PDB file of C-alpha atoms in Angstrom:
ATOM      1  CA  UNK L   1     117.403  92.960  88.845  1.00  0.00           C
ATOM      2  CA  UNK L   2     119.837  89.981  87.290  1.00  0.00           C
ATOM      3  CA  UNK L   3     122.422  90.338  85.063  1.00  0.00           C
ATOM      4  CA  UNK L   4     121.182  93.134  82.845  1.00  0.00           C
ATOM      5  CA  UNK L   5     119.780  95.733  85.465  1.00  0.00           C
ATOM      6  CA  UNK L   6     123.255  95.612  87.115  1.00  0.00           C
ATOM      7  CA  UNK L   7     124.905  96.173  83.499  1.00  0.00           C
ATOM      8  CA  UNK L   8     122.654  98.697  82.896  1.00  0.00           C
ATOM      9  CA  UNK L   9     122.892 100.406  86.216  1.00  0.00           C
ATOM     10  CA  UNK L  10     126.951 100.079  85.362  1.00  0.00           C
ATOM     11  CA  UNK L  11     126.530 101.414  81.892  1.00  0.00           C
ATOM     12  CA  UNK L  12     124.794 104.315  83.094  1.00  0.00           C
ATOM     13  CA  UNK L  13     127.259 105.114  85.851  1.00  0.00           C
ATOM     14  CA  UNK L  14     130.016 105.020  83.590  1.00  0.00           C
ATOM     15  CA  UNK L  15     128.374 107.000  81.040  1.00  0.00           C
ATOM     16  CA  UNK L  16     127.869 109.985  83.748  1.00  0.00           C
ATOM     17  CA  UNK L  17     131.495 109.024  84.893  1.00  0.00           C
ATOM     18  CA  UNK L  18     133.032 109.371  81.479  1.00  0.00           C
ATOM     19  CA  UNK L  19     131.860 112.981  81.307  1.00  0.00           C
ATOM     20  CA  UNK L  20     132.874 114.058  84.197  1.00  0.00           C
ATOM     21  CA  UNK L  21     136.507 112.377  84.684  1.00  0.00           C
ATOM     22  CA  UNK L  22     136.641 114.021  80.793  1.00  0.00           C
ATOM     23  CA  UNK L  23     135.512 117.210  81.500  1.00  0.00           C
ATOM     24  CA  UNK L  24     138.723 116.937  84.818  1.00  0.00           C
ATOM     25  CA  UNK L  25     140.661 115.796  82.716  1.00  0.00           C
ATOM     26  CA  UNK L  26     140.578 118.628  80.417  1.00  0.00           C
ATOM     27  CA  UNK L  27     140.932 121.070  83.593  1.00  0.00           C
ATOM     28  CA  UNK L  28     143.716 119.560  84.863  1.00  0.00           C
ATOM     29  CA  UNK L  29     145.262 119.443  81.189  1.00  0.00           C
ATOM     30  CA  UNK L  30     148.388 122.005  82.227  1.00  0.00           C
ATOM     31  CA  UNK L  31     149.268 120.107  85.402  1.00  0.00           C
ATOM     32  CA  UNK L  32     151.727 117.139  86.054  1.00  0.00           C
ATOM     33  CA  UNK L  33     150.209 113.618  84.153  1.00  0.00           C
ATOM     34  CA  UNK L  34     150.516 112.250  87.609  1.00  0.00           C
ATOM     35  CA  UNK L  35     148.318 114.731  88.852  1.00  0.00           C
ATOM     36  CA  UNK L  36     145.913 114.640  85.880  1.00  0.00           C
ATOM     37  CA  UNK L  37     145.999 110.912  85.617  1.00  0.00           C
ATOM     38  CA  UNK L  38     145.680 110.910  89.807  1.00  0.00           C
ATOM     39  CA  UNK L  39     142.533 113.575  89.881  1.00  0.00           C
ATOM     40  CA  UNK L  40     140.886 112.117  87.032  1.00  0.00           C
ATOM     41  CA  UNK L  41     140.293 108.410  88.256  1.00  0.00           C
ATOM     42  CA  UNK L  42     139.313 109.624  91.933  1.00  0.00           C
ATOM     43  CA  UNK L  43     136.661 111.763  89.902  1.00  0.00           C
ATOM     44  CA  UNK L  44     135.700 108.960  88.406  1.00  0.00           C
ATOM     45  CA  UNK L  45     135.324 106.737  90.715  1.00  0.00           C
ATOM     46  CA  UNK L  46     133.501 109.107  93.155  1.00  0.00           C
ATOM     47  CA  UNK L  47     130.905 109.482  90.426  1.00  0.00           C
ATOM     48  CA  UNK L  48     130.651 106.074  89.542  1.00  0.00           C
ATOM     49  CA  UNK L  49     129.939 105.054  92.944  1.00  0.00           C
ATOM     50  CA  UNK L  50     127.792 107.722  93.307  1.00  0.00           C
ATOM     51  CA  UNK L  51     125.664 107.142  90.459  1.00  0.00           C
ATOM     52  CA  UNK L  52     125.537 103.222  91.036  1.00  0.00           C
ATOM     53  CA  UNK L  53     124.396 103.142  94.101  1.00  0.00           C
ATOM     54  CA  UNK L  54     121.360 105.423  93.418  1.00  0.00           C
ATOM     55  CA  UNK L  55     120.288 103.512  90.271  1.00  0.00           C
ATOM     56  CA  UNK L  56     120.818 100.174  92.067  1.00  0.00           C
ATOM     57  CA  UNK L  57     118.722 101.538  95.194  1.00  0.00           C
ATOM     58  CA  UNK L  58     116.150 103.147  93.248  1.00  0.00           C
ATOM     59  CA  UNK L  59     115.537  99.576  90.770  1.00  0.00           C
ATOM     60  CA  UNK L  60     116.146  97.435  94.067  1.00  0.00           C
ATOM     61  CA  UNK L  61     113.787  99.073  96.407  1.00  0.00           C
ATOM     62  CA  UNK L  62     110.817  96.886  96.323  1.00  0.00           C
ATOM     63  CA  UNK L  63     113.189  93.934  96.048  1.00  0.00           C
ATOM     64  CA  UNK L  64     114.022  92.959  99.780  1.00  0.00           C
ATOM     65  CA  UNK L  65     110.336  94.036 101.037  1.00  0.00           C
ATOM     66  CA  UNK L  66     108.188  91.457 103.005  1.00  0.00           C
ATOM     67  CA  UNK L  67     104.779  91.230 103.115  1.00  0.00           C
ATOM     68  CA  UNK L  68     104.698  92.615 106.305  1.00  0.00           C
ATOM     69  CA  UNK L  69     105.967  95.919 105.384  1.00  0.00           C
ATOM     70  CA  UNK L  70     109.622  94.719 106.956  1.00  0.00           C
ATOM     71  CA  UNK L  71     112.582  94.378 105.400  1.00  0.00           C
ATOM     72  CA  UNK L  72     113.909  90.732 104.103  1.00  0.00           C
ATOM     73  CA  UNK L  73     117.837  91.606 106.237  1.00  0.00           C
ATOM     74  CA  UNK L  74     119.064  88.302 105.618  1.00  0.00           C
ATOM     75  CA  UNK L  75     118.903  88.021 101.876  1.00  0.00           C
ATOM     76  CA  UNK L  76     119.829  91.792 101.200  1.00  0.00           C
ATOM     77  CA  UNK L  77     122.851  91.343 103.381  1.00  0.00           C
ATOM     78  CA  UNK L  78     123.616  88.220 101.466  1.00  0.00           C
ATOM     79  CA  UNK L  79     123.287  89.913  98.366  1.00  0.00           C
ATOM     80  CA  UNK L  80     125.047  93.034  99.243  1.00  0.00           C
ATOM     81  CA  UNK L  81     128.043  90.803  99.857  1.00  0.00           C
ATOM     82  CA  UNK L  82     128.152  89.260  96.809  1.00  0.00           C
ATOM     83  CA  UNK L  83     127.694  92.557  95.001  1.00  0.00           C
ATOM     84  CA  UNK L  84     130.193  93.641  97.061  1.00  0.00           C
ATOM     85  CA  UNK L  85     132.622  91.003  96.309  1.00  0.00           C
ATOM     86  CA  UNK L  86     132.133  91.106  92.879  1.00  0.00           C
ATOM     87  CA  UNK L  87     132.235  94.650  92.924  1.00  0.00           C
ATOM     88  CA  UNK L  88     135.460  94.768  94.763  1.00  0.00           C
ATOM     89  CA  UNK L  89     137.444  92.407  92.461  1.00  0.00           C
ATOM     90  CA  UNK L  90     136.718  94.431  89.307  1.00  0.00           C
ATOM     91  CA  UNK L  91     137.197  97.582  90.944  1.00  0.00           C
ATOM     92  CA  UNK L  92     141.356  97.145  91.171  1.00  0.00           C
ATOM     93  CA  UNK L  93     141.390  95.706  87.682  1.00  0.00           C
ATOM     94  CA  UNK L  94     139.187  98.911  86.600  1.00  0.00           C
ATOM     95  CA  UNK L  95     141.274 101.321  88.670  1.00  0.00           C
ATOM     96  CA  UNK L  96     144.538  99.968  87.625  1.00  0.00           C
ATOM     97  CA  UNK L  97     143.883  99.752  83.894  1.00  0.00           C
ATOM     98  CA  UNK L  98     142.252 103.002  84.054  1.00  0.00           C
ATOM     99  CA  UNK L  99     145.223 104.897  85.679  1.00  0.00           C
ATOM    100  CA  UNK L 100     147.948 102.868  83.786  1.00  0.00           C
ATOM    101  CA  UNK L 101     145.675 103.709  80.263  1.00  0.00           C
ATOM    102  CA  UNK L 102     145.294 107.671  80.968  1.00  0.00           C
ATOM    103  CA  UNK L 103     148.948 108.173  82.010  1.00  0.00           C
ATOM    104  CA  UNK L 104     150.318 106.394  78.986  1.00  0.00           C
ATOM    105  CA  UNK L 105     147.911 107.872  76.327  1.00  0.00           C
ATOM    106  CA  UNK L 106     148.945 111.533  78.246  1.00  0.00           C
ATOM    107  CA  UNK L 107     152.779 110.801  78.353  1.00  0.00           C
ATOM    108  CA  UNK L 108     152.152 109.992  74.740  1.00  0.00           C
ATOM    109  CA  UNK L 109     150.988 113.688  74.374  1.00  0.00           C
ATOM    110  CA  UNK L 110     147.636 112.835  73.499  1.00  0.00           C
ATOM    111  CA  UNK L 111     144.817 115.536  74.564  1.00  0.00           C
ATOM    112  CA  UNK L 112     144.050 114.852  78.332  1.00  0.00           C
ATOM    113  CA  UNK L 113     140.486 114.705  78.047  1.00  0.00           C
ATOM    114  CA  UNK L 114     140.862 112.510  74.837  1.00  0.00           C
ATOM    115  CA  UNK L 115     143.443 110.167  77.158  1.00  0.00           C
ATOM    116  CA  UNK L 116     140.349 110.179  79.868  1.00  0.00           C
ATOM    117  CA  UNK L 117     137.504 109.024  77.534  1.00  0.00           C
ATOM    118  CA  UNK L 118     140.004 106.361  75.484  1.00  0.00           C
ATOM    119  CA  UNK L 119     141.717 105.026  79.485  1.00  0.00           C
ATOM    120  CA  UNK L 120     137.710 104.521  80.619  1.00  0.00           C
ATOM    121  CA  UNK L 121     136.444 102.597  77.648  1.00  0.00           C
ATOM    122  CA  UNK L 122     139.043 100.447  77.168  1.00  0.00           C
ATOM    123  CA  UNK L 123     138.759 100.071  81.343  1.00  0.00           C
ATOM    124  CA  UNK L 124     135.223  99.729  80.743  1.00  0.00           C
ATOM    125  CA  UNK L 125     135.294  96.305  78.554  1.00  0.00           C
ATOM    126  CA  UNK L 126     138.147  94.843  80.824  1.00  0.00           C
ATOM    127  CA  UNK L 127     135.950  95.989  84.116  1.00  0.00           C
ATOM    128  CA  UNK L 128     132.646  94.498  82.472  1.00  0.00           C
ATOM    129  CA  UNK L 129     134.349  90.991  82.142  1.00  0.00           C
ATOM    130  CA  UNK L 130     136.082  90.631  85.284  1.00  0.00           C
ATOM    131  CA  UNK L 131     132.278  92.021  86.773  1.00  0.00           C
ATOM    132  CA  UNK L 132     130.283  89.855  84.826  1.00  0.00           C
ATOM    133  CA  UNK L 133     132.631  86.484  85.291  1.00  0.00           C
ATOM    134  CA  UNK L 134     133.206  87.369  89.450  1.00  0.00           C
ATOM    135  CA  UNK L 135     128.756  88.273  89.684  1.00  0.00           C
ATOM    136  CA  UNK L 136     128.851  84.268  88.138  1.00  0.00           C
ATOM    137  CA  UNK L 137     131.242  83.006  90.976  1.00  0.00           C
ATOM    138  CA  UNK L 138     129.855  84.872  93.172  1.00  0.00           C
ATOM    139  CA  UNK L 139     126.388  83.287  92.406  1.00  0.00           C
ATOM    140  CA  UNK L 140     124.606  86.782  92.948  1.00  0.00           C
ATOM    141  CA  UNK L 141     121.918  86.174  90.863  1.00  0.00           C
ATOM    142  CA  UNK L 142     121.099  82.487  91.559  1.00  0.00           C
ATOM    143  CA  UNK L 143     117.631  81.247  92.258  1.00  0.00           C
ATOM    144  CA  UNK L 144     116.778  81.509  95.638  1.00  0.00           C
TER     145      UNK L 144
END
């Protein structure tokens, strides 16, 4: 996969995340900004995750397959920790920039779906550093 499969894969997830944590958002728009703020990052998370993990299955597949028909455990579970752990590290900078983001844009009285889709892009460049920078620590794509 490398580098831009998993960026892609990311990309897409947020993409389909974006809409939905918007289109919360925007229901949620005559409750509390805690609540809003609250809902609308568990939304998209849930979809992120969701999403992510069926793109990265789907373009992994073949990946971790031996010749005899098997399954390669050893280096998937190697690389699923490393994904993991790179995963993990720019998930709480994503989920606190993203929640700090939409509750100031909404206590500023900006639109709540408009406060959703400005929190997760500017989330989104801070999330795809920290990812891309721990994915290099984490030497998940090295050559095997």
């Amino acid at each position: 996969m490398g580098y831009l499969g998993l960026n892609r894969n990311i990309l897409v997830a947020l993409g389909v995340s974006l809409l939905v944590s918007a289109a919360v958002s925007h229901y949620l728009g005559d409750q509390d900004i805690h609540i809003n703020t609250t809902a609308t990052t568990a939304t998209d998370y849930v979809v992120f995750f969701s999403v992510f993990a069926a793109a990265f299955y789907v373009e992994n597949r073949k990946k971790y397959r031996i010749e005899s028909g098997g399954t390669d455990t050893a280096r998937l579970y190697r690389d699923l920790w490393r994904l993991v752990a790179s995963l993990g590290v720019a998930e709480v900078v994503y989920i606190t920039c993203r929640w700090a983001f939409q509750y100031y844009l909404l206590d500023a009285g900006h639109e709540a779906y408009i406060a959703s889709i400005l929190s997760q892009l500017a989330s989104t460049v801070i999330y795809l550093a920290v990812l891309n920078m721990s994915v290099r620590i984490t030497r998940l794509y090295r050559n095997d």
